[in-house]
mmCIF file of C-alpha atoms and ligand atoms in Angstrom:
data_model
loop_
_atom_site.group_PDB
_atom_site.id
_atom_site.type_symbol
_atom_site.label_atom_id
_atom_site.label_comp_id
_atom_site.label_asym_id
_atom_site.label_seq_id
_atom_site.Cartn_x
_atom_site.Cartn_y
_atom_site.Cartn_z
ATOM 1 C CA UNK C 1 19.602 21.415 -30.498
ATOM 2 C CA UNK C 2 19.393 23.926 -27.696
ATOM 3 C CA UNK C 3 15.949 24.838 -28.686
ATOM 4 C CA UNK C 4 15.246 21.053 -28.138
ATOM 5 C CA UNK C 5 16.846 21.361 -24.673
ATOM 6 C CA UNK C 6 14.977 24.174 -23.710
ATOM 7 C CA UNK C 7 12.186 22.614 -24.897
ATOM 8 C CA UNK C 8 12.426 19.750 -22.571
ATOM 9 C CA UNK C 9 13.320 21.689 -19.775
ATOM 10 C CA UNK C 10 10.068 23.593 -20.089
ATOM 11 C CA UNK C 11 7.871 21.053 -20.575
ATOM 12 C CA UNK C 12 9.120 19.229 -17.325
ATOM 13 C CA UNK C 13 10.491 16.443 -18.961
ATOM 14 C CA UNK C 14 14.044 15.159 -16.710
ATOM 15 C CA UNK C 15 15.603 12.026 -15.465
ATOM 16 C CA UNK C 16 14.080 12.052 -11.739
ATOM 17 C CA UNK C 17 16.075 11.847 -9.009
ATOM 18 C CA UNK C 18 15.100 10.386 -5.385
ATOM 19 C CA UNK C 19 15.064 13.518 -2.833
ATOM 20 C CA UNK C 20 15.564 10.640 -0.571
ATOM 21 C CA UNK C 21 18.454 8.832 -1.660
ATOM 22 C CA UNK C 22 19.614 10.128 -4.784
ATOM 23 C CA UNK C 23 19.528 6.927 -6.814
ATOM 24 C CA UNK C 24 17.201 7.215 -9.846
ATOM 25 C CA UNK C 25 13.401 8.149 -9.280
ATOM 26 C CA UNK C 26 10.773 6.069 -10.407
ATOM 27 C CA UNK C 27 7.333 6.522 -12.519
ATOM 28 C CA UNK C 28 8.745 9.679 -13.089
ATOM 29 C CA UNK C 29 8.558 10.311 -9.244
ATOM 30 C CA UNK C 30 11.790 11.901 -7.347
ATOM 31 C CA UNK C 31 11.404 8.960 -5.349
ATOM 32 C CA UNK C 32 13.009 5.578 -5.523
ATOM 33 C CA UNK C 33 11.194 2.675 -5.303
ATOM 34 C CA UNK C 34 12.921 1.254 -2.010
ATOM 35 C CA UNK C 35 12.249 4.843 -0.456
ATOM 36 C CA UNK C 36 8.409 4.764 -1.864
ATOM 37 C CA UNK C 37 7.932 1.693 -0.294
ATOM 38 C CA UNK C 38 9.211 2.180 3.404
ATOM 39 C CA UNK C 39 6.856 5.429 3.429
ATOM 40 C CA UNK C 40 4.825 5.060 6.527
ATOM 41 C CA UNK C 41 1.681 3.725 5.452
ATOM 42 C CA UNK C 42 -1.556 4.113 7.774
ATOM 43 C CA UNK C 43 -2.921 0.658 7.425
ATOM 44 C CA UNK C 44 -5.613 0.824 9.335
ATOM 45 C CA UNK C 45 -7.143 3.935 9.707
ATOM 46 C CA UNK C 46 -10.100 5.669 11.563
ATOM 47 C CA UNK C 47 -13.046 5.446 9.475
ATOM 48 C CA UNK C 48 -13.647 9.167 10.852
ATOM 49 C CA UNK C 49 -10.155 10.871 12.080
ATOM 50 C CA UNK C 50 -7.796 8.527 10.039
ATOM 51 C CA UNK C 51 -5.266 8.370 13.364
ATOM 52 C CA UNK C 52 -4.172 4.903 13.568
ATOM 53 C CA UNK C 53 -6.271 2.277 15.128
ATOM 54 C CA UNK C 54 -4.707 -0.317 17.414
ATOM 55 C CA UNK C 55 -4.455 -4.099 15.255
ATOM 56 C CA UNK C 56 -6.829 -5.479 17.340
ATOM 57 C CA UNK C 57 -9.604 -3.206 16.879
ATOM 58 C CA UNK C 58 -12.512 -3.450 14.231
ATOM 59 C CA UNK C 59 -11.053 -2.148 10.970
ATOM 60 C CA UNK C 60 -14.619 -0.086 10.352
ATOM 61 C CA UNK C 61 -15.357 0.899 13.809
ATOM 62 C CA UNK C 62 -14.807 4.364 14.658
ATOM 63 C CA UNK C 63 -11.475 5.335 17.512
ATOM 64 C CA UNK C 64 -12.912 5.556 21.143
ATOM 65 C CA UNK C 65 -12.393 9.699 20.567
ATOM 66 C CA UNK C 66 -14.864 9.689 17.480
ATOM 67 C CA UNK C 67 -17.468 7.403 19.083
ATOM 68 C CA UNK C 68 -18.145 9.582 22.343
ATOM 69 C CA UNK C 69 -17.598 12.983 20.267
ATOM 70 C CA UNK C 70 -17.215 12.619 16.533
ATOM 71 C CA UNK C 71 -15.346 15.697 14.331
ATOM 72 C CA UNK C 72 -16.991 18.245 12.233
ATOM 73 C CA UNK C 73 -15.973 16.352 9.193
ATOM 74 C CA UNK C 74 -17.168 13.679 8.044
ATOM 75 C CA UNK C 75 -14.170 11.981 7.496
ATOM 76 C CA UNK C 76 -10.203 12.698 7.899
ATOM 77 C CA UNK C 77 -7.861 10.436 5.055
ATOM 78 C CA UNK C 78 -4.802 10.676 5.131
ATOM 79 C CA UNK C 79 -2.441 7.800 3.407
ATOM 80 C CA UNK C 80 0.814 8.445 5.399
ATOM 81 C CA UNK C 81 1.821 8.825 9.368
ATOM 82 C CA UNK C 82 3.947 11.468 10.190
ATOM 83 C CA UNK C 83 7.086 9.805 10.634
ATOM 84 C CA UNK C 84 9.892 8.132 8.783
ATOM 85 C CA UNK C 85 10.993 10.533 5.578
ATOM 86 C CA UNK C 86 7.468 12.481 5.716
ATOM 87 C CA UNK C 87 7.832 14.809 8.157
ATOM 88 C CA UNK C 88 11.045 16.129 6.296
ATOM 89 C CA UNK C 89 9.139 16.281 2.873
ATOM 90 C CA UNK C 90 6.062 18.024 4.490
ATOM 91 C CA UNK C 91 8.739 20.645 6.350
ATOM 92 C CA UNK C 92 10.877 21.106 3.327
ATOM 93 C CA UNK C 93 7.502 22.449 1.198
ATOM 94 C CA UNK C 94 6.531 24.264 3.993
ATOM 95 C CA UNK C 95 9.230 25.713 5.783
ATOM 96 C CA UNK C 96 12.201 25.478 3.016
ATOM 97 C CA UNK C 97 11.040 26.363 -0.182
ATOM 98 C CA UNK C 98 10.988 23.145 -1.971
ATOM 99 C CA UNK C 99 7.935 23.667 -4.002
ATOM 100 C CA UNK C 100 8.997 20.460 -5.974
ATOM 101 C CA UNK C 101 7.958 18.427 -3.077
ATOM 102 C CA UNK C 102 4.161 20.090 -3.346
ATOM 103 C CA UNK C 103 3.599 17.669 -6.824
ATOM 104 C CA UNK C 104 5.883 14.752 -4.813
ATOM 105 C CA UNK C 105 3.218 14.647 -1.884
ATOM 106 C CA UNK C 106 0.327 15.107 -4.205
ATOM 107 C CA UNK C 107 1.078 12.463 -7.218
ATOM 108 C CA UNK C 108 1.692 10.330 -3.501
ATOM 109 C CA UNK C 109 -1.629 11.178 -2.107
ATOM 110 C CA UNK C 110 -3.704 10.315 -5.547
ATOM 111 C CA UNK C 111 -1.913 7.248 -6.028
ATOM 112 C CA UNK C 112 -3.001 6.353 -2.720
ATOM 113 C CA UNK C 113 -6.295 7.718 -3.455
ATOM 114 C CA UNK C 114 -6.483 5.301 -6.654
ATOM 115 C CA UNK C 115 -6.157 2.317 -3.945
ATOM 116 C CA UNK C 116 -8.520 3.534 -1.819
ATOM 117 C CA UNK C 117 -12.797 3.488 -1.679
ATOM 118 C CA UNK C 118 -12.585 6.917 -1.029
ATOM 119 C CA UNK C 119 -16.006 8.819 -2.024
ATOM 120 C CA UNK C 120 -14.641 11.916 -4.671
ATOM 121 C CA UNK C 121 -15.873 15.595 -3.379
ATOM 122 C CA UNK C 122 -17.576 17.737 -6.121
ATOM 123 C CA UNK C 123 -14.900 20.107 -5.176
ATOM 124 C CA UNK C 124 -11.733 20.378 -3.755
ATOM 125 C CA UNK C 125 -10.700 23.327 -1.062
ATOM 126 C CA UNK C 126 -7.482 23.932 0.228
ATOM 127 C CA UNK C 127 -6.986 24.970 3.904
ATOM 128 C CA UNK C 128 -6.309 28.443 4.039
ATOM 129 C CA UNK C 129 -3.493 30.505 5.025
ATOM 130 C CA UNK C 130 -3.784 33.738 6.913
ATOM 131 C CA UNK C 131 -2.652 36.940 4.492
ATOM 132 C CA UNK C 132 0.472 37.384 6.986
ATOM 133 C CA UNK C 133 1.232 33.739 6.871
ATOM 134 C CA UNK C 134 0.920 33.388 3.145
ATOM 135 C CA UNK C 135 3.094 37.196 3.182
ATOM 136 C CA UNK C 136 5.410 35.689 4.811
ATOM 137 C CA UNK C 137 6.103 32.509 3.051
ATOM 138 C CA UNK C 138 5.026 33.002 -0.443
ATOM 139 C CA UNK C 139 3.071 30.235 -1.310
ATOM 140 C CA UNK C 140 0.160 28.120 0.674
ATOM 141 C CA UNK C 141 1.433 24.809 0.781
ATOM 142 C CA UNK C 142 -2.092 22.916 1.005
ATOM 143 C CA UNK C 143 -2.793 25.131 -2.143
ATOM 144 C CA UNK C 144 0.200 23.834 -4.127
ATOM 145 C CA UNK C 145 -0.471 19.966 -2.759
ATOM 146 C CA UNK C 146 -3.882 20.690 -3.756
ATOM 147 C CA UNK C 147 -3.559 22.114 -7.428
ATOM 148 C CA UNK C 148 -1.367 19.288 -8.389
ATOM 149 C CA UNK C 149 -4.172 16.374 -6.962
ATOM 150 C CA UNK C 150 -6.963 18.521 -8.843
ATOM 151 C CA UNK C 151 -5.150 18.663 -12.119
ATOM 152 C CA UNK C 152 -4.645 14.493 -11.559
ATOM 153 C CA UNK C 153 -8.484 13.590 -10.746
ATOM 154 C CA UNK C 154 -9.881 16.754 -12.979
ATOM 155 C CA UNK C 155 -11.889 18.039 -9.911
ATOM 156 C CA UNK C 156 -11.818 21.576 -9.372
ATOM 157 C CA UNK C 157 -10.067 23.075 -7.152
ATOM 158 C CA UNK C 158 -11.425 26.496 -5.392
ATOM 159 C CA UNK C 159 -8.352 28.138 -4.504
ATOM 160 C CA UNK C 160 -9.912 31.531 -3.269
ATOM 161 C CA UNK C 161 -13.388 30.826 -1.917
ATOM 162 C CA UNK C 162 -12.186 30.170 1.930
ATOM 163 C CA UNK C 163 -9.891 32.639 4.220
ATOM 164 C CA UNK C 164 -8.464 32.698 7.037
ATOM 165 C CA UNK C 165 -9.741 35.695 8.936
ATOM 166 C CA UNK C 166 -7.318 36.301 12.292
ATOM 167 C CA UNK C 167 -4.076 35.018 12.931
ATOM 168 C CA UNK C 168 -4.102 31.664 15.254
ATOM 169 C CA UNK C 169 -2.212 31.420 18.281
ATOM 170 C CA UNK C 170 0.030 27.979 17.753
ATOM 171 C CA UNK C 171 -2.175 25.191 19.029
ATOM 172 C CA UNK C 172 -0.093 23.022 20.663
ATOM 173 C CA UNK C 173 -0.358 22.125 24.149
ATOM 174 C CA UNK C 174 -3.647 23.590 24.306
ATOM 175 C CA UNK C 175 -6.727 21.058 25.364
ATOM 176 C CA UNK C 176 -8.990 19.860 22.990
ATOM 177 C CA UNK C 177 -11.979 22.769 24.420
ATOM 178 C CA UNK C 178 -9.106 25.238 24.018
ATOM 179 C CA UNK C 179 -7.904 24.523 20.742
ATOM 180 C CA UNK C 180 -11.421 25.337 19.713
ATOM 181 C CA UNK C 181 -12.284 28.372 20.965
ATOM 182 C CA UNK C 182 -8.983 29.152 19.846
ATOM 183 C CA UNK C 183 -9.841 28.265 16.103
ATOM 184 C CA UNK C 184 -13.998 29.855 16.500
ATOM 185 C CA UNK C 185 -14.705 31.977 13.505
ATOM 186 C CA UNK C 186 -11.328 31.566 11.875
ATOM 187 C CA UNK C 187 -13.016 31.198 8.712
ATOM 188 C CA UNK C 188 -14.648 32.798 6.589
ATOM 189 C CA UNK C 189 -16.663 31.647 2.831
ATOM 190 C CA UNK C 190 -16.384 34.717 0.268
ATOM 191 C CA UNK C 191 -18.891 33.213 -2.480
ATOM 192 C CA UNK C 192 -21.770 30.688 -2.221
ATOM 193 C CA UNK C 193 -20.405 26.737 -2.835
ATOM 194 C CA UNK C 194 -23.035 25.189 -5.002
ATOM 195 C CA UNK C 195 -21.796 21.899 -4.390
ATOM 196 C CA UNK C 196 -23.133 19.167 -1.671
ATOM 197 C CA UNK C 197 -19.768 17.656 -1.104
ATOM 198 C CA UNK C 198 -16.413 19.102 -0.204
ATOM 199 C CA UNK C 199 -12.710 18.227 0.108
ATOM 200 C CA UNK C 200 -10.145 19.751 2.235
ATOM 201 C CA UNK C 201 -6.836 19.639 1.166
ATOM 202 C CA UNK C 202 -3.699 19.990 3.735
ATOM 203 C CA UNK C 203 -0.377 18.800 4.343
ATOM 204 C CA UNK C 204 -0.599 17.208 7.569
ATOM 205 C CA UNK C 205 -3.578 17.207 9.929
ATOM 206 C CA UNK C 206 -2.389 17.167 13.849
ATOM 207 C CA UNK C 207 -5.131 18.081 16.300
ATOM 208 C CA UNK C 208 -7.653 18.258 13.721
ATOM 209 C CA UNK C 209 -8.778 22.040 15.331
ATOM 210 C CA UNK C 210 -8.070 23.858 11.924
ATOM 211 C CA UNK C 211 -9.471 21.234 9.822
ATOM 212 C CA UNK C 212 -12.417 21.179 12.152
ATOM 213 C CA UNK C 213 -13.327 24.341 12.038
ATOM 214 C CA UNK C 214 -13.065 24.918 8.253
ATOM 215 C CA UNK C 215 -15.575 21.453 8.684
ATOM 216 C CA UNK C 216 -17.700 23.764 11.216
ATOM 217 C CA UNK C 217 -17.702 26.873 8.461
ATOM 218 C CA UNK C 218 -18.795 24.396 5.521
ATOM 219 C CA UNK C 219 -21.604 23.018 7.166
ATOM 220 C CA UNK C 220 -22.831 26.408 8.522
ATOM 221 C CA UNK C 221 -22.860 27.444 4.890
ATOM 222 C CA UNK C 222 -25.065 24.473 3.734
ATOM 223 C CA UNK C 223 -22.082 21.992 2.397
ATOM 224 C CA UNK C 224 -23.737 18.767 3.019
ATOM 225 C CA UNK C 225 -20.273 16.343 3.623
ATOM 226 C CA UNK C 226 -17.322 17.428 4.297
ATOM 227 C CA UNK C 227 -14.217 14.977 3.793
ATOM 228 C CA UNK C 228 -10.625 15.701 4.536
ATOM 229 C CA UNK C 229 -7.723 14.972 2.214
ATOM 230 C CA UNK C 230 -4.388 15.392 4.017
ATOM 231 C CA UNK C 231 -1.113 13.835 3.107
ATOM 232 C CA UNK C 232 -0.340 13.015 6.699
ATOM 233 C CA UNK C 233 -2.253 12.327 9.992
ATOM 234 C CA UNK C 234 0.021 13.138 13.272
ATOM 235 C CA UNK C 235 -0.836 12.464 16.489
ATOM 236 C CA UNK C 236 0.119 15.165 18.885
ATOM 237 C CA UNK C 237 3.129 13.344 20.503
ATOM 238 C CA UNK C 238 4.638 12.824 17.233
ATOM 239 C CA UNK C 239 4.197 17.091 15.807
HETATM 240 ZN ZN1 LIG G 1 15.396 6.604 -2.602
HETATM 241 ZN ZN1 LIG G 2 -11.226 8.488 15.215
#
């Protein structure tokens, strides 16, 4: 009998429980089903940033931003806005340990993904940490998000081939010039991609900068499309 308990425990197999709420989770999500439905959905998106557009605009015309200069990427999706329960979720796996909520935002993200027309990369790539940062906290977060939505859509997942090569000064409050010469030659590839498409994985995506510039890297190296995946989009007022 307590082999058959350890047993379960192991193999991940428990009642869930909303982190929201506490009532009972749902599709074997900690979620509830009230909480998974007030999640703040993007509805209507930015075929190339993924920031909100306003209701009254053209649902596939690019923001006024991406239409005078458009982003390294090719394209920025991101299911959720950074508000309501998110931005407690997103801090809790990066700033407070809670690793559980890495497979939470990810099993969220490829459900979402399963709704959407979203083109699948040959290969996903999570954003990078800088060796102090990732010291310091233990664990990249994008990584963990990441590991979980490769092991869901079997694509592969290339957890070492990007790093972060200097330590970024925060990039808030910084203009949009700025926060790129800020983030120029953050990157580096150690090993040859042999793939024409590429995802990014992160947790939230605010000014786009680091994303960007991970784009910038990609393409330098011969990546033909690069999309981003990111559980949230932020706007700059809202981080
Ligand atoms: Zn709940
Ligand atoms: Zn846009």
């Amino acid at each position: 009998m307590v082999n058959k308990w350890i047993e379960l425990a192991l193999s991940g197999v428990y009642a869930p429980v909303c982190v929201l709420c506490g009532t009972a989770g749902q599709s074997g999500l900690d979620l509830c089903l009230g909480c998974r439905a007030d999640l703040p959905r993007i509805a209507r998106p930015c075929p190339r940033c993924g920031l909100p557009l306003p209701d009254t605009s053209n649902p596939g015309t690019p923001c006024g931003t991406c239409q005078q200069i458009g982003p390294q990427y090719d394209r920025c999706w991101a299911p959720f806005a950074y508000s309501g329960p998110i931005p407690y979720l997103i801090t809790g796996l990066k700033f407070r340990s809670r690793l559980a909520f890495a497979r939470l935002l990810g099993e969220l993200l490829v459900d979402a993904l399963r709704h959407s027309r979203v083109r699948y990369p040959e290969l996903l790539l999570p954003v990078p940490l800088h060796r102090s940062r990732l010291r310091e906290r233990g664990y990249n977060q994008a990584l963990e998000v990441g590991r979980h939505i490769a092991k869901r859509i079997q694509i592969p997942l290339a957890a070492r081939a990007c790093i972060r090569t200097r330590h970024t000064a925060p990039q808030v409050g910084l203009d949009r010039t700025l926060r790129h010469r800020n983030m120029r030659g953050a990157f580096a590839l150690t090993e040859r991609l042999p793939v024409r498409h590429v995802a990014l994985i992160d947790d939230v995506v605010s000014t786009g900068s680091t994303v960007e510039e991970v784009a910038r890297t990609l393409k330098a190296a011969g990546i033909a499309r690069v999309d981003v995946w990111a559980v949230a989009r932020a706007t700059l007022d809202r981080f």
